[in-house]
mmCIF file of C-alpha atoms in Angstrom:
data_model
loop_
_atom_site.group_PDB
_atom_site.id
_atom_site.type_symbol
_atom_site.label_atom_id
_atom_site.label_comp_id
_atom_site.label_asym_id
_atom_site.label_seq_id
_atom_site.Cartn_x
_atom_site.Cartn_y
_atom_site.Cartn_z
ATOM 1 C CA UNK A 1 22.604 -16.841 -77.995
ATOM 2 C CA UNK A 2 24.858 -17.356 -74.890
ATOM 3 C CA UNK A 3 24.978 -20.495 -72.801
ATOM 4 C CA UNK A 4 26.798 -22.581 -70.373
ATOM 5 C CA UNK A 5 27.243 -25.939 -69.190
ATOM 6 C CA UNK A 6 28.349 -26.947 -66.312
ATOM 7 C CA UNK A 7 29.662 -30.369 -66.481
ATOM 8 C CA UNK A 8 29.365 -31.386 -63.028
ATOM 9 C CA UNK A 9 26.426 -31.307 -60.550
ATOM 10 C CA UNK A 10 28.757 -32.369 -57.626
ATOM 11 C CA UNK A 11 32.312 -32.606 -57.147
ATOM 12 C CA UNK A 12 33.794 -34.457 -53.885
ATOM 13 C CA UNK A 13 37.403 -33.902 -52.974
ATOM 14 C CA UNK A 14 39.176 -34.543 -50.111
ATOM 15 C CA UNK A 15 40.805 -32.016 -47.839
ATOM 16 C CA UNK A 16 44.625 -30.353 -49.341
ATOM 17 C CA UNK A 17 43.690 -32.204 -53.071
ATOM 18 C CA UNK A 18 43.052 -30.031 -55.500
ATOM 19 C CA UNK A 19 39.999 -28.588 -57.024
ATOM 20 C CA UNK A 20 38.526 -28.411 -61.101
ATOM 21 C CA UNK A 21 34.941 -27.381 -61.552
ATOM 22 C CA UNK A 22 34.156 -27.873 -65.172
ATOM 23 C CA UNK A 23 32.245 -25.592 -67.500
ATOM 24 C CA UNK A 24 32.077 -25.154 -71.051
ATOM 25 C CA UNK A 25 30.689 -22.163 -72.753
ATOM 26 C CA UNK A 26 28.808 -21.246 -76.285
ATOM 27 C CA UNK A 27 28.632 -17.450 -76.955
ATOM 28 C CA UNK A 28 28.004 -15.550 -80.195
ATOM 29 C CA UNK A 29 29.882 -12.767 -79.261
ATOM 30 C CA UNK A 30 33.233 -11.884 -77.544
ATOM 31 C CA UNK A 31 31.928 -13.314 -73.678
ATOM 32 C CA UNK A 32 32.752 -12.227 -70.316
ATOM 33 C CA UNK A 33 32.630 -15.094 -68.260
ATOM 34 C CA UNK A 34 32.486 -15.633 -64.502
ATOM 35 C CA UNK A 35 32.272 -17.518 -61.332
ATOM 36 C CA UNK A 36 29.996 -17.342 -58.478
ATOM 37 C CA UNK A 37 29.874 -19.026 -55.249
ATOM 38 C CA UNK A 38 26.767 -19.756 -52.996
ATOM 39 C CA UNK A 39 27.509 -20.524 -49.596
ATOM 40 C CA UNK A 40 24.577 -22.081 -47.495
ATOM 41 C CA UNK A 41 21.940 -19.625 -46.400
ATOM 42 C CA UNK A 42 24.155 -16.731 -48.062
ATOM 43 C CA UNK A 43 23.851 -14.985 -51.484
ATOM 44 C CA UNK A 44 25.727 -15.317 -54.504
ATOM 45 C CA UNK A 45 29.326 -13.639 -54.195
ATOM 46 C CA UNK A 46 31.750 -13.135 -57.257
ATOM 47 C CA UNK A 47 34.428 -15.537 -57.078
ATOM 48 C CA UNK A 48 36.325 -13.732 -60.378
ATOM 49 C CA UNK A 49 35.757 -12.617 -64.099
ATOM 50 C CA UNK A 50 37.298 -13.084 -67.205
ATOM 51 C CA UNK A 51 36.942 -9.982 -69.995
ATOM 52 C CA UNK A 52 39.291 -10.238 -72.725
ATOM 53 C CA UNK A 53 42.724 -9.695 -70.766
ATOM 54 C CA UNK A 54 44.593 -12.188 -69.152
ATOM 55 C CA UNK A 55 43.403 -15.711 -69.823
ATOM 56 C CA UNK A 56 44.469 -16.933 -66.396
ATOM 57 C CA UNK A 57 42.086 -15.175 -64.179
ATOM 58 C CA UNK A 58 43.123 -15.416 -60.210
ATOM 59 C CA UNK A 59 40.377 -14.738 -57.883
ATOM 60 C CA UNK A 60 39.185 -15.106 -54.109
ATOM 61 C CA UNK A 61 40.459 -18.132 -51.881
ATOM 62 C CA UNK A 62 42.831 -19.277 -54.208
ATOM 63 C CA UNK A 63 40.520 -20.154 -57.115
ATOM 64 C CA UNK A 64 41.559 -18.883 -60.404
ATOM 65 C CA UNK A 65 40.471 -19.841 -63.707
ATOM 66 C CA UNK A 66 41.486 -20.001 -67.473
ATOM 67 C CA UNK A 67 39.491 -18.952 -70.775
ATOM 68 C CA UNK A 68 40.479 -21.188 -73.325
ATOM 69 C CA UNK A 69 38.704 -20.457 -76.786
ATOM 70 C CA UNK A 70 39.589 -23.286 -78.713
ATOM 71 C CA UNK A 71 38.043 -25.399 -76.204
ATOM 72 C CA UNK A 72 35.194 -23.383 -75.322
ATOM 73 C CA UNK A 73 36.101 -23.580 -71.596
ATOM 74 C CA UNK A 74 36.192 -21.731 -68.584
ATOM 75 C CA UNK A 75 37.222 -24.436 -65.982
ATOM 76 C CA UNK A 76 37.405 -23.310 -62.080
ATOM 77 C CA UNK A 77 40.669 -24.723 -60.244
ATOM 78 C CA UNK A 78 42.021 -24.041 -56.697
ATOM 79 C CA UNK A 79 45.667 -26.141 -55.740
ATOM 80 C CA UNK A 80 44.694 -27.350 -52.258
ATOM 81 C CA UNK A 81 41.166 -27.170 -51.208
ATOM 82 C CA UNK A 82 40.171 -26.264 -47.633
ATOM 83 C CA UNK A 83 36.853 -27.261 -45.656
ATOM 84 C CA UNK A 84 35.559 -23.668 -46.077
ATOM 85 C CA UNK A 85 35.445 -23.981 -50.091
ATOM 86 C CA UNK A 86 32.050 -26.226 -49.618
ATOM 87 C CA UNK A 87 29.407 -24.726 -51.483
ATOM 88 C CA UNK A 88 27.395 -24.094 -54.891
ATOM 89 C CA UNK A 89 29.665 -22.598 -57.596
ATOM 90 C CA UNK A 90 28.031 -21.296 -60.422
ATOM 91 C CA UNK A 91 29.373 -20.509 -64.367
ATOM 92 C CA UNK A 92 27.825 -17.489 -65.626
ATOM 93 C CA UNK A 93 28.385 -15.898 -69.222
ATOM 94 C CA UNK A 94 27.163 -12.793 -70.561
ATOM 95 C CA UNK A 95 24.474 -11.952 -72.494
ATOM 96 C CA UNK A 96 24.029 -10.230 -75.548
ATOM 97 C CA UNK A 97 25.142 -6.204 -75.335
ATOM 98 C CA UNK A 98 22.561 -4.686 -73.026
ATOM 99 C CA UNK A 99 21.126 -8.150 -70.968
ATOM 100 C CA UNK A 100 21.781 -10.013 -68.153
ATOM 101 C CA UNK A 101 23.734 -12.538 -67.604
ATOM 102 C CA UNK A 102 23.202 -16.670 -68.732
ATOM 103 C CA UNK A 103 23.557 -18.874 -65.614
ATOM 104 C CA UNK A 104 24.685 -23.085 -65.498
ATOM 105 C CA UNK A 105 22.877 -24.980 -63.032
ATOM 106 C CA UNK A 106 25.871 -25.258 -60.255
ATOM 107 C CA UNK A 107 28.273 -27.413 -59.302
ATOM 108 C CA UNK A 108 28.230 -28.694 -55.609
ATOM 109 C CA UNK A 109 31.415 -28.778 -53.800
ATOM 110 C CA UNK A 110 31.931 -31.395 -50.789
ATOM 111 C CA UNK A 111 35.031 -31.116 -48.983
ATOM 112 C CA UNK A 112 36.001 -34.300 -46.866
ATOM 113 C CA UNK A 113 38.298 -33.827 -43.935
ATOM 114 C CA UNK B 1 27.663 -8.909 -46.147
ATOM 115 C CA UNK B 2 27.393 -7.862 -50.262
ATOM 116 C CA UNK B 3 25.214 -4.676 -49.039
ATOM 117 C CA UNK B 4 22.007 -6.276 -50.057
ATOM 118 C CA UNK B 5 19.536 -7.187 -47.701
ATOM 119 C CA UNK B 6 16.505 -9.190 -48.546
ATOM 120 C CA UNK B 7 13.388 -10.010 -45.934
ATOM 121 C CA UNK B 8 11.884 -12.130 -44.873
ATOM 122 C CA UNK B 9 14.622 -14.415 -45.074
ATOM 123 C CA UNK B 10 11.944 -17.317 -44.822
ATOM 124 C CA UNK B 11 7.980 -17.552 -45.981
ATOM 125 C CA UNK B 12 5.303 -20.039 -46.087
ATOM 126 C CA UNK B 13 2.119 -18.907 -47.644
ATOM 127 C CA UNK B 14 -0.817 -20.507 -49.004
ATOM 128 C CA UNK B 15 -1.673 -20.616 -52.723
ATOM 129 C CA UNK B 16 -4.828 -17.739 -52.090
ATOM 130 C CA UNK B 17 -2.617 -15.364 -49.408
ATOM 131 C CA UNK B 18 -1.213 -12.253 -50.915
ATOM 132 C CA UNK B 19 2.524 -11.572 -49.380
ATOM 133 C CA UNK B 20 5.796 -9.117 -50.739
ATOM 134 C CA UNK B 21 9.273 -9.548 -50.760
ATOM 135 C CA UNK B 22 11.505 -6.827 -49.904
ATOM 136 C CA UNK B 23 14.873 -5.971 -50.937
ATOM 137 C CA UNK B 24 17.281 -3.194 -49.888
ATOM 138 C CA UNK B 25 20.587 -2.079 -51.083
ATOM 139 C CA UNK B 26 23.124 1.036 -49.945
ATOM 140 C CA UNK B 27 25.622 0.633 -52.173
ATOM 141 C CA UNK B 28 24.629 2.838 -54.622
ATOM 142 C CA UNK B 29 23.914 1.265 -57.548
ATOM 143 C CA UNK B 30 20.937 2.225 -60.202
ATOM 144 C CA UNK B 31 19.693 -1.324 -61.412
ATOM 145 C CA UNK B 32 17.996 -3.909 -59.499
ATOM 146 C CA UNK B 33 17.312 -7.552 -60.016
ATOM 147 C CA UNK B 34 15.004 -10.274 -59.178
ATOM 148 C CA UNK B 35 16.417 -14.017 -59.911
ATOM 149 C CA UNK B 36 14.168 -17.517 -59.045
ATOM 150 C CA UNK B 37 16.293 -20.164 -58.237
ATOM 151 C CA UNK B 38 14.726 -24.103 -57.866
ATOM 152 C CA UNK B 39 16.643 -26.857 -56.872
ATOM 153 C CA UNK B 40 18.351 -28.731 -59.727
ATOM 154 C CA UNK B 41 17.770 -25.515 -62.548
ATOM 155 C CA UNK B 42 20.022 -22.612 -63.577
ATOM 156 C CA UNK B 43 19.039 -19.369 -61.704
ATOM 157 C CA UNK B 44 16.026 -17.742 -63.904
ATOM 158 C CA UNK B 45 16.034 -14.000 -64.376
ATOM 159 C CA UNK B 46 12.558 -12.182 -63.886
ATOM 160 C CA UNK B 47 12.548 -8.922 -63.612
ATOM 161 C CA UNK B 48 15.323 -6.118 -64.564
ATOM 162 C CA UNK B 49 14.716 -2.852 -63.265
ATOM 163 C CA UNK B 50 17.354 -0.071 -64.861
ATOM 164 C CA UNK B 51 17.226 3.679 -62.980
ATOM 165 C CA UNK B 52 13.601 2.606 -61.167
ATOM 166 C CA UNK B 53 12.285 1.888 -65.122
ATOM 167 C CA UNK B 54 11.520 -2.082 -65.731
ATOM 168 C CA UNK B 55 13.696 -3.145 -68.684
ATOM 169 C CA UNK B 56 13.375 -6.721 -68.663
ATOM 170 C CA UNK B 57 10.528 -9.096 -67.759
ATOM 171 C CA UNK B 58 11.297 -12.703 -68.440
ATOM 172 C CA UNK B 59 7.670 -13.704 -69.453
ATOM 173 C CA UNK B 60 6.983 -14.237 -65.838
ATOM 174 C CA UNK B 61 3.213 -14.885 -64.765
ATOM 175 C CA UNK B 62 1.452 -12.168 -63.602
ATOM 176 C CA UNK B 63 0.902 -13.152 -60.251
ATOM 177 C CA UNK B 64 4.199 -11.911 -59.537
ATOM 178 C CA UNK B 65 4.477 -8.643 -59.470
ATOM 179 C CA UNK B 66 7.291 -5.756 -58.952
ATOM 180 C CA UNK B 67 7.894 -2.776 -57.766
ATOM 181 C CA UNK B 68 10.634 -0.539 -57.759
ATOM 182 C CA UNK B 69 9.466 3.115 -55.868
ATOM 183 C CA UNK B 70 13.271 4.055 -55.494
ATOM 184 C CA UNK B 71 16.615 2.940 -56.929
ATOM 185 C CA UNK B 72 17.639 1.414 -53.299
ATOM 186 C CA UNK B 73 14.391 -0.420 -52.730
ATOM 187 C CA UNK B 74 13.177 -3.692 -54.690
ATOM 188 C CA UNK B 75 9.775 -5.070 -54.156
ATOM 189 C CA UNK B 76 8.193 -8.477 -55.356
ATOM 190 C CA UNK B 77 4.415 -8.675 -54.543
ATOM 191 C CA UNK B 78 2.915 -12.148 -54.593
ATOM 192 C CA UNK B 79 -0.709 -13.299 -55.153
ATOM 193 C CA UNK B 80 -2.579 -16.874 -55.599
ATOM 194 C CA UNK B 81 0.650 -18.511 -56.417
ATOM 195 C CA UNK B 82 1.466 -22.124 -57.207
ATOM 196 C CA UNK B 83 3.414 -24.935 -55.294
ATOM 197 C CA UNK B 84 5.665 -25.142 -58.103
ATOM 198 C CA UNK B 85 6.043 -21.371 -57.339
ATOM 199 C CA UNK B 86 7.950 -22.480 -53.878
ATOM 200 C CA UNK B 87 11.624 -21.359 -54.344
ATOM 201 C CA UNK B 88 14.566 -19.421 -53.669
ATOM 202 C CA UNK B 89 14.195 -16.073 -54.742
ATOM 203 C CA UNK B 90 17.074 -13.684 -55.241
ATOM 204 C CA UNK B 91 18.086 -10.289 -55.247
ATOM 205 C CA UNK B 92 20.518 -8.504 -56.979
ATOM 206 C CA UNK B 93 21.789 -5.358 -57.659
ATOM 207 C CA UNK B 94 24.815 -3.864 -59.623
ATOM 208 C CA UNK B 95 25.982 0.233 -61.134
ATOM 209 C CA UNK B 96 23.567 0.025 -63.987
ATOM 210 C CA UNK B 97 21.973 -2.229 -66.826
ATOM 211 C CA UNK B 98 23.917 -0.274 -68.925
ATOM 212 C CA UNK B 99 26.922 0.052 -70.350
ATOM 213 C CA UNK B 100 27.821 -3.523 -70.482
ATOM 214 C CA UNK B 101 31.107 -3.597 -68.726
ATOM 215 C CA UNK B 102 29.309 -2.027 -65.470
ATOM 216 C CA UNK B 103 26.822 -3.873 -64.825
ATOM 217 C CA UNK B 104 27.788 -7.594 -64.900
ATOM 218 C CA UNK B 105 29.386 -7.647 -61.394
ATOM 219 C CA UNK B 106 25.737 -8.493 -59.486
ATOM 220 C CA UNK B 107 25.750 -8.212 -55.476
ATOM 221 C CA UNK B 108 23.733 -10.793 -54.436
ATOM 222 C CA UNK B 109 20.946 -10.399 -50.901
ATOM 223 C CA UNK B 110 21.308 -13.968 -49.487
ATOM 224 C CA UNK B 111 17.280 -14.666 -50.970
ATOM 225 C CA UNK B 112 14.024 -15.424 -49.316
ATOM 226 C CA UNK B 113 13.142 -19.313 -49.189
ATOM 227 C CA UNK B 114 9.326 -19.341 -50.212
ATOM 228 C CA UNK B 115 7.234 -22.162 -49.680
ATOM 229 C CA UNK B 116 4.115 -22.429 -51.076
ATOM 230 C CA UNK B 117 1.237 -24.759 -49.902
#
């Protein structure tokens, strides 16, 4: 079974620090592994995915994010954050060949000016 | 704009009114999802529809029911529902179920708040 845990329920950083959204990950198989973001009133949009190549993923905004397998990680990171990066990021993993994919529960961003 | 567009965007219904969510995309894709997402709990998958067939139904109660009449139009009919019912619920939709690697980029409708009293 796939699962993910996302470390953090809210992260507060200041305005130009940097950024690390935690998650750790338990998969049985190979996993893809993703992150979303959730602004207020807006859908989910895909910040970037991870699938076997590269294990430094770069995304949207500046995020980017590295698989590590002997850690079971898939931590989120952005150098300098900016007032716009406040919102819900979520973790996601694949599911078994053939289902959906496994959700963690979010991570709220605050950015202080 | 992702391309999905859900309505309403906001509804308040009592536990014996009988209401439907609607959900639209034009991108083009072939499978459809409906996610519930409370406050404080991962996103929960309910329904899966793959090429306007249901694949996957997440032992959701039955007084939430689908409908999927094309493969750009996503319905969710509710009836007697509970307050713990009251929610965020999300559409999705991405190229198909299947194979793996093409369907696990989602495009998410920004979700209709439901409030049930």
């Amino acid at each position: 079974a796939q699962s993910v845990t996302q470390l953090d329920s809210h992260v507060s950083v200041s305005e130009g620090t940097p950024v690390l959204l935690r998650c750790n990950y338990s998969s049985s198989y190979s996993p893809s592994l993703f992150w979303y973001v959730q602004h207020p009133n807006k859908g989910l949009q895909l910040l970037l995915k991870y699938t076997s190549a590269a294990t430094l993923v770069k995304g949207i905004n500046g995020f980017e994010a590295e698989f590590k397998k002997s850690e079971t990680s898939f931590h989120l990171t952005k150098p300098s954050a900016h007032m716009s990066d406040a919102a819900e990021y979520f973790c996601v993993v694949s599911g078994r060949f053939n289902t959906p994919l496994v959700f963690g529960k979010g991570t709220r961003l605050s950015v202080i000016a | 704009e992702t391309g999905v567009t859900q309505t309403p965007r906001h509804l308040v219904m009592g536990m014996t009114n009988k209401k439907s969510l609607k959900c639209e995309q034009h991108l083009g894709h072939n499978a459809m999802y409906w996610y519930k997402q409370s406050a404080k709990k991962p996103l929960e998958l309910m329904f899966v529809y793959n090429f306007k067939e249901q694949t996957e139904n997440n032992s959701v109660p039955s007084r939430f029911s689908p409908e999927c009449p094309n493969s750009s139009h996503l319905f969710l009919h509710l009836h007697t529902l509970q307050p713990e019912d009251s929610a965020l619920y999300l559409c999705a939709s991405s190229q198909a179920h299947i194979p793996r690697e093409t369907n696990e980029k989602l495009f998410f409708g920004s979700g209709t708040q439901l409030s049930v009293l």
